[in-house]
Amino acid sequence: MVKRDDVFRLLLEAGDFISGEALSERLGVSRAAVWKHVKGLQSEGYTIEAVRNRGYRLLPNGVRQEELFPYLQTKWLGREYKYLAEVDSTNIAAKNWAAARAANGAVVVADLQTQGRGRLGRAWSSPSGTGLWLSLVLRPRLAPERAPQISLTTAVGVCEGLKELGYQAGVKWPNDIYIGGRKICGMLTEMHGSMESVEWVVVGIGINCLNRELPPEIQDTATSLAIAEPDKPVLRAQVAAVVLNQLEKYYTILYEQGFAEIRRRWLENNITLGKRVKISTLNETFFGEALDMQEDGSLLVKREDGGNFTLVTGDVFFA
């Protein structure tokens, strides 16, 4: 049975116009069936030109695995890849896949999330055809107490990937990525294991890419690649692949060399230290100055009301 993916693959391979007749002959289906699949791809956010007497031409800017191949240089990260046109949450899909024995480095990518979440259960806007919504399945060789280092390592990898693409990105503790003073990427890390070992870690990453407008409630605090650099072309597949390339590099450093090098690169990319910040924990809210990210990944803050505070879990806001 011909699937939408089959039509997509032929359009991608053609690289230019291909007639509906040629598609129907190669796939062994009617031209009406081809048209149905073309409409389905358009509903996923793909731009497909349809010109009389010329056929169809795909202008790819999606996140299917075939689109990543020209840019992907990883050995193990993203080599098992699951694309979903729509999903409630890529983290939920990735956790289910992890429980079903997905390999280390498996990646779930969706074009649309209906229940995207950030840290502390906050909603994350994930409209179709605009961003990069993906979750990684990791089976790290780390003791459970070191698992939080994965979030900080992910921040370094994403930041370095965006910088490779020419964006002036920085990290706000612990792992939010900012461009031009506004948040462009959030992450959610979830772990499954025991007191003795980590079975798997799922890392969810959301990067605003093509959004020209953002929901009113976040317009003053968030941005996208298209907003940050209006004249720079944005290919979501390229962004995904470059980020995965950098993530594999830094995960490997974490596993083989330890956290010291990750901490050094985090400090190089940080936009938090030396700033006046508002700290919000479960127990209190106060102002202070961010002094250092310590060797265990916690944030050292000098309180305005006196003394130092070590933040392990909580929110940091620029004040």
GROMACS .gro file of C-alpha atoms in nm:
model
  319
    1MET     CA    1   0.000   0.000   0.000
    2VAL     CA    2   0.139   0.338  -0.102
    3LYS     CA    3   0.200   0.571   0.189
    4ARG     CA    4   0.244   0.944   0.218
    5ASP     CA    5   0.613   0.881   0.287
    6ASP     CA    6   0.650   0.719  -0.056
    7VAL     CA    7   0.515   1.028  -0.230
    8PHE     CA    8   0.736   1.249  -0.016
    9ARG     CA    9   1.047   1.047  -0.103
   10LEU     CA   10   0.987   1.074  -0.478
   11LEU     CA   11   0.921   1.448  -0.455
   12LEU     CA   12   1.240   1.494  -0.254
   13GLU     CA   13   1.446   1.284  -0.496
   14ALA     CA   14   1.312   1.473  -0.797
   15GLY     CA   15   1.446   1.805  -0.670
   16ASP     CA   16   1.229   1.982  -0.929
   17PHE     CA   17   0.887   1.939  -1.088
   18ILE     CA   18   0.765   1.585  -1.140
   19SER     CA   19   0.435   1.516  -1.310
   20GLY     CA   20   0.139   1.356  -1.140
   21GLU     CA   21   0.141   1.098  -1.418
   22ALA     CA   22   0.502   1.003  -1.345
   23LEU     CA   23   0.430   0.976  -0.973
   24SER     CA   24   0.123   0.759  -1.030
   25GLU     CA   25   0.314   0.529  -1.268
   26ARG     CA   26   0.610   0.487  -1.033
   27LEU     CA   27   0.388   0.422  -0.733
   28GLY     CA   28   0.124   0.216  -0.911
   29VAL     CA   29  -0.167   0.427  -0.791
   30SER     CA   30  -0.412   0.670  -0.944
   31ARG     CA   31  -0.337   1.038  -0.986
   32ALA     CA   32  -0.621   1.105  -0.744
   33ALA     CA   33  -0.437   0.900  -0.481
   34VAL     CA   34  -0.120   1.101  -0.550
   35TRP     CA   35  -0.315   1.425  -0.505
   36LYS     CA   36  -0.456   1.299  -0.176
   37HIS     CA   37  -0.106   1.234  -0.041
   38VAL     CA   38   0.017   1.572  -0.170
   39LYS     CA   39  -0.265   1.740   0.022
   40GLY     CA   40  -0.167   1.541   0.328
   41LEU     CA   41   0.192   1.661   0.304
   42GLN     CA   42   0.072   2.018   0.264
   43SER     CA   43  -0.134   1.975   0.581
   44GLU     CA   44   0.191   1.885   0.762
   45GLY     CA   45   0.332   2.222   0.666
   46TYR     CA   46   0.524   2.128   0.350
   47THR     CA   47   0.520   2.371   0.059
   48ILE     CA   48   0.442   2.181  -0.261
   49GLU     CA   49   0.390   2.378  -0.578
   50ALA     CA   50   0.133   2.239  -0.820
   51VAL     CA   51   0.166   2.382  -1.172
   52ARG     CA   52  -0.048   2.276  -1.466
   53ASN     CA   53   0.144   2.071  -1.726
   54ARG     CA   54   0.451   2.059  -1.500
   55GLY     CA   55   0.334   1.865  -1.195
   56TYR     CA   56   0.448   1.900  -0.836
   57ARG     CA   57   0.761   2.046  -0.679
   58LEU     CA   58   0.853   2.007  -0.314
   59LEU     CA   59   1.014   2.301  -0.137
   60PRO     CA   60   1.137   2.110   0.166
   61ASN     CA   61   1.161   2.266   0.508
   62GLY     CA   62   1.046   1.978   0.721
   63VAL     CA   63   1.205   1.741   0.966
   64ARG     CA   64   1.178   1.398   0.807
   65GLN     CA   65   1.487   1.182   0.832
   66GLU     CA   66   1.563   1.204   0.460
   67GLU     CA   67   1.593   1.582   0.489
   68LEU     CA   68   1.851   1.556   0.768
   69PHE     CA   69   2.084   1.315   0.586
   70PRO     CA   70   2.284   1.579   0.393
   71TYR     CA   71   2.378   1.752   0.720
   72LEU     CA   72   2.391   1.470   0.977
   73GLN     CA   73   2.739   1.357   1.078
   74THR     CA   74   2.665   1.156   1.390
   75LYS     CA   75   2.764   0.797   1.457
   76TRP     CA   76   2.486   0.700   1.699
   77LEU     CA   77   2.264   0.997   1.778
   78GLY     CA   78   1.963   1.020   1.548
   79ARG     CA   79   2.043   0.705   1.354
   80GLU     CA   80   1.720   0.553   1.485
   81TYR     CA   81   1.465   0.818   1.394
   82LYS     CA   82   1.090   0.837   1.427
   83TYR     CA   83   0.903   1.118   1.252
   84LEU     CA   84   0.546   1.194   1.359
   85ALA     CA   85   0.328   1.448   1.181
   86GLU     CA   86   0.139   1.510   1.505
   87VAL     CA   87   0.186   1.390   1.862
   88ASP     CA   88   0.070   1.490   2.207
   89SER     CA   89   0.430   1.520   2.329
   90THR     CA   90   0.757   1.396   2.181
   91ASN     CA   91   0.874   1.321   2.536
   92ILE     CA   92   0.577   1.091   2.592
   93ALA     CA   93   0.643   0.917   2.260
   94ALA     CA   94   1.014   0.887   2.341
   95LYS     CA   95   0.947   0.746   2.690
   96ASN     CA   96   0.717   0.485   2.541
   97TRP     CA   97   0.982   0.399   2.283
   98ALA     CA   98   1.250   0.382   2.554
   99ALA     CA   99   1.034   0.142   2.755
  100ALA     CA  100   1.004  -0.068   2.438
  101ARG     CA  101   1.385  -0.089   2.414
  102ALA     CA  102   1.467   0.196   2.177
  103ALA     CA  103   1.840   0.215   2.117
  104ASN     CA  104   2.070   0.470   2.276
  105GLY     CA  105   2.051   0.780   2.059
  106ALA     CA  106   1.702   0.719   1.919
  107VAL     CA  107   1.521   1.042   1.828
  108VAL     CA  108   1.152   1.128   1.805
  109VAL     CA  109   1.066   1.436   1.598
  110ALA     CA  110   0.720   1.581   1.545
  111ASP     CA  111   0.591   1.855   1.320
  112LEU     CA  112   0.315   1.940   1.569
  113GLN     CA  113   0.284   1.887   1.944
  114THR     CA  114  -0.058   1.927   2.101
  115GLN     CA  115   0.058   1.896   2.463
  116GLY     CA  116   0.416   2.023   2.456
  117ARG     CA  117   0.562   2.084   2.802
  118GLY     CA  118   0.859   2.264   2.948
  119ARG     CA  119   1.016   2.259   3.292
  120LEU     CA  120   0.786   2.243   3.594
  121GLY     CA  121   0.495   2.133   3.374
  122ARG     CA  122   0.464   2.462   3.186
  123ALA     CA  123   0.297   2.453   2.844
  124TRP     CA  124   0.522   2.496   2.539
  125SER     CA  125   0.371   2.637   2.221
  126SER     CA  126   0.448   2.391   1.939
  127PRO     CA  127   0.256   2.492   1.624
  128SER     CA  128   0.283   2.294   1.302
  129GLY     CA  129   0.553   2.371   1.048
  130THR     CA  130   0.734   2.628   1.258
  131GLY     CA  131   0.973   2.475   1.507
  132LEU     CA  132   1.196   2.187   1.596
  133TRP     CA  133   1.023   1.963   1.849
  134LEU     CA  134   1.228   1.654   1.930
  135SER     CA  135   1.316   1.415   2.211
  136LEU     CA  136   1.625   1.200   2.252
  137VAL     CA  137   1.650   0.858   2.416
  138LEU     CA  138   1.981   0.825   2.599
  139ARG     CA  139   2.118   0.528   2.790
  140PRO     CA  140   2.409   0.703   2.959
  141ARG     CA  141   2.696   0.537   3.137
  142LEU     CA  142   2.649   0.758   3.441
  143ALA     CA  143   2.565   0.712   3.808
  144PRO     CA  144   2.215   0.845   3.894
  145GLU     CA  145   2.356   1.139   4.090
  146ARG     CA  146   2.530   1.257   3.772
  147ALA     CA  147   2.217   1.243   3.556
  148PRO     CA  148   2.144   1.619   3.600
  149GLN     CA  149   2.469   1.686   3.412
  150ILE     CA  150   2.292   1.569   3.097
  151SER     CA  151   2.068   1.877   3.099
  152LEU     CA  152   2.365   2.111   3.123
  153THR     CA  153   2.547   1.916   2.852
  154THR     CA  154   2.241   1.941   2.629
  155ALA     CA  155   2.240   2.318   2.676
  156VAL     CA  156   2.603   2.336   2.564
  157GLY     CA  157   2.536   2.121   2.258
  158VAL     CA  158   2.230   2.315   2.145
  159CYS     CA  159   2.403   2.649   2.203
  160GLU     CA  160   2.711   2.540   2.008
  161GLY     CA  161   2.492   2.412   1.725
  162LEU     CA  162   2.310   2.744   1.693
  163LYS     CA  163   2.640   2.932   1.706
  164GLU     CA  164   2.775   2.711   1.427
  165LEU     CA  165   2.476   2.825   1.220
  166GLY     CA  166   2.568   3.189   1.287
  167TYR     CA  167   2.336   3.281   1.574
  168GLN     CA  168   2.459   3.466   1.883
  169ALA     CA  169   2.321   3.218   2.133
  170GLY     CA  170   2.383   3.195   2.506
  171VAL     CA  171   2.275   2.979   2.801
  172LYS     CA  172   2.069   3.095   3.099
  173TRP     CA  173   2.102   2.861   3.396
  174PRO     CA  174   2.039   2.579   3.383
  175ASN     CA  175   1.960   2.508   3.018
  176ASP     CA  176   1.748   2.777   2.852
  177ILE     CA  177   1.894   2.908   2.526
  178TYR     CA  178   1.862   3.279   2.453
  179ILE     CA  179   1.926   3.496   2.149
  180GLY     CA  180   1.907   3.873   2.174
  181GLY     CA  181   1.787   3.861   2.533
  182ARG     CA  182   1.490   3.636   2.455
  183LYS     CA  183   1.434   3.265   2.498
  184ILE     CA  184   1.451   3.057   2.182
  185CYS     CA  185   1.488   2.705   2.320
  186GLY     CA  186   1.363   2.516   2.623
  187MET     CA  187   1.436   2.164   2.744
  188LEU     CA  188   1.275   1.898   2.960
  189THR     CA  189   1.479   1.604   3.091
  190GLU     CA  190   1.315   1.296   3.241
  191MET     CA  191   1.494   0.993   3.386
  192HIS     CA  192   1.400   0.632   3.455
  193GLY     CA  193   1.610   0.404   3.670
  194SER     CA  194   1.690   0.311   4.026
  195MET     CA  195   1.910   0.438   4.307
  196GLU     CA  196   2.192   0.228   4.163
  197SER     CA  197   2.166   0.288   3.789
  198VAL     CA  198   2.009   0.491   3.509
  199GLU     CA  199   1.807   0.285   3.262
  200TRP     CA  200   1.728   0.571   3.026
  201VAL     CA  201   1.702   0.947   3.004
  202VAL     CA  202   1.467   1.129   2.768
  203VAL     CA  203   1.568   1.482   2.672
  204GLY     CA  204   1.302   1.698   2.511
  205ILE     CA  205   1.415   2.002   2.311
  206GLY     CA  206   1.199   2.274   2.159
  207ILE     CA  207   1.353   2.535   1.928
  208ASN     CA  208   1.144   2.812   1.771
  209CYS     CA  209   1.255   2.828   1.408
  210LEU     CA  210   1.018   2.972   1.150
  211ASN     CA  211   0.768   3.151   1.374
  212ARG     CA  212   0.722   3.507   1.251
  213GLU     CA  213   0.475   3.575   1.529
  214LEU     CA  214   0.455   3.431   1.879
  215PRO     CA  215   0.160   3.404   2.120
  216PRO     CA  216   0.091   3.743   2.286
  217GLU     CA  217   0.175   3.613   2.633
  218ILE     CA  218   0.536   3.534   2.533
  219GLN     CA  219   0.611   3.796   2.267
  220ASP     CA  220   0.819   4.003   2.508
  221THR     CA  221   1.023   3.712   2.642
  222ALA     CA  222   1.061   3.466   2.353
  223THR     CA  223   1.196   3.471   2.000
  224SER     CA  224   1.260   3.246   1.700
  225LEU     CA  225   1.543   3.204   1.452
  226ALA     CA  226   1.335   3.382   1.188
  227ILE     CA  227   1.266   3.676   1.420
  228ALA     CA  228   1.623   3.696   1.551
  229GLU     CA  229   1.778   3.696   1.201
  230PRO     CA  230   1.503   3.795   0.953
  231ASP     CA  231   1.730   3.782   0.647
  232LYS     CA  232   1.888   3.443   0.723
  233PRO     CA  233   1.725   3.138   0.559
  234VAL     CA  234   1.616   2.876   0.813
  235LEU     CA  235   1.609   2.508   0.719
  236ARG     CA  236   1.468   2.309   1.007
  237ALA     CA  237   1.639   1.988   0.892
  238GLN     CA  238   1.975   2.164   0.893
  239VAL     CA  239   1.912   2.307   1.239
  240ALA     CA  240   1.815   1.962   1.367
  241ALA     CA  241   2.118   1.789   1.217
  242VAL     CA  242   2.372   2.048   1.330
  243VAL     CA  243   2.231   2.042   1.683
  244LEU     CA  244   2.243   1.660   1.688
  245ASN     CA  245   2.602   1.669   1.564
  246GLN     CA  246   2.703   1.896   1.850
  247LEU     CA  247   2.502   1.702   2.108
  248GLU     CA  248   2.675   1.377   2.019
  249LYS     CA  249   3.010   1.550   2.054
  250TYR     CA  250   2.937   1.686   2.401
  251TYR     CA  251   2.760   1.375   2.531
  252THR     CA  252   3.070   1.180   2.432
  253ILE     CA  253   3.291   1.427   2.619
  254LEU     CA  254   3.067   1.395   2.927
  255TYR     CA  255   3.081   1.015   2.921
  256GLU     CA  256   3.452   0.982   2.844
  257GLN     CA  257   3.612   1.285   3.011
  258GLY     CA  258   3.369   1.385   3.284
  259PHE     CA  259   3.184   1.707   3.362
  260ALA     CA  260   3.479   1.947   3.397
  261GLU     CA  261   3.507   2.018   3.024
  262ILE     CA  262   3.129   2.053   2.992
  263ARG     CA  263   3.130   2.303   3.278
  264ARG     CA  264   3.406   2.501   3.109
  265ARG     CA  265   3.209   2.522   2.783
  266TRP     CA  266   2.889   2.608   2.972
  267LEU     CA  267   3.071   2.896   3.144
  268GLU     CA  268   3.197   3.020   2.807
  269ASN     CA  269   2.843   3.027   2.670
  270ASN     CA  270   2.657   3.149   2.979
  271ILE     CA  271   2.463   3.477   2.999
  272THR     CA  272   2.373   3.435   3.366
  273LEU     CA  273   2.680   3.497   3.579
  274GLY     CA  274   2.742   3.850   3.699
  275LYS     CA  275   2.376   3.943   3.647
  276ARG     CA  276   2.118   4.057   3.898
  277VAL     CA  277   1.861   3.779   3.916
  278LYS     CA  278   1.536   3.687   4.085
  279ILE     CA  279   1.542   3.337   4.230
  280SER     CA  280   1.221   3.146   4.285
  281THR     CA  281   1.217   2.815   4.473
  282LEU     CA  282   0.940   2.610   4.630
  283ASN     CA  283   1.002   2.786   4.959
  284GLU     CA  284   1.096   3.147   4.878
  285THR     CA  285   1.165   3.419   4.623
  286PHE     CA  286   1.457   3.658   4.654
  287PHE     CA  287   1.698   3.876   4.455
  288GLY     CA  288   2.071   3.843   4.423
  289GLU     CA  289   2.371   3.819   4.192
  290ALA     CA  290   2.456   3.498   4.006
  291LEU     CA  291   2.816   3.422   4.096
  292ASP     CA  292   2.911   3.082   3.957
  293MET     CA  293   2.796   2.749   3.826
  294GLN     CA  294   2.962   2.511   4.066
  295GLU     CA  295   3.133   2.181   3.991
  296ASP     CA  296   2.812   1.986   4.054
  297GLY     CA  297   2.608   2.211   3.820
  298SER     CA  298   2.430   2.410   4.092
  299LEU     CA  299   2.413   2.790   4.075
  300LEU     CA  300   2.584   2.996   4.345
  301VAL     CA  301   2.395   3.318   4.418
  302LYS     CA  302   2.491   3.609   4.644
  303ARG     CA  303   2.168   3.715   4.813
  304GLU     CA  304   2.087   4.085   4.839
  305ASP     CA  305   1.959   4.022   5.190
  306GLY     CA  306   2.292   3.868   5.291
  307GLY     CA  307   2.485   3.545   5.248
  308ASN     CA  308   2.525   3.301   4.961
  309PHE     CA  309   2.267   3.052   4.835
  310THR     CA  310   2.321   2.735   4.634
  311LEU     CA  311   2.039   2.679   4.385
  312VAL     CA  312   1.989   2.318   4.278
  313THR     CA  313   1.628   2.333   4.154
  314GLY     CA  314   1.427   2.644   4.085
  315ASP     CA  315   1.372   2.933   3.847
  316VAL     CA  316   1.612   3.210   3.756
  317PHE     CA  317   1.481   3.536   3.611
  318PHE     CA  318   1.683   3.834   3.497
  319ALA     CA  319   1.595   4.124   3.726
   0.00000   0.00000   0.00000
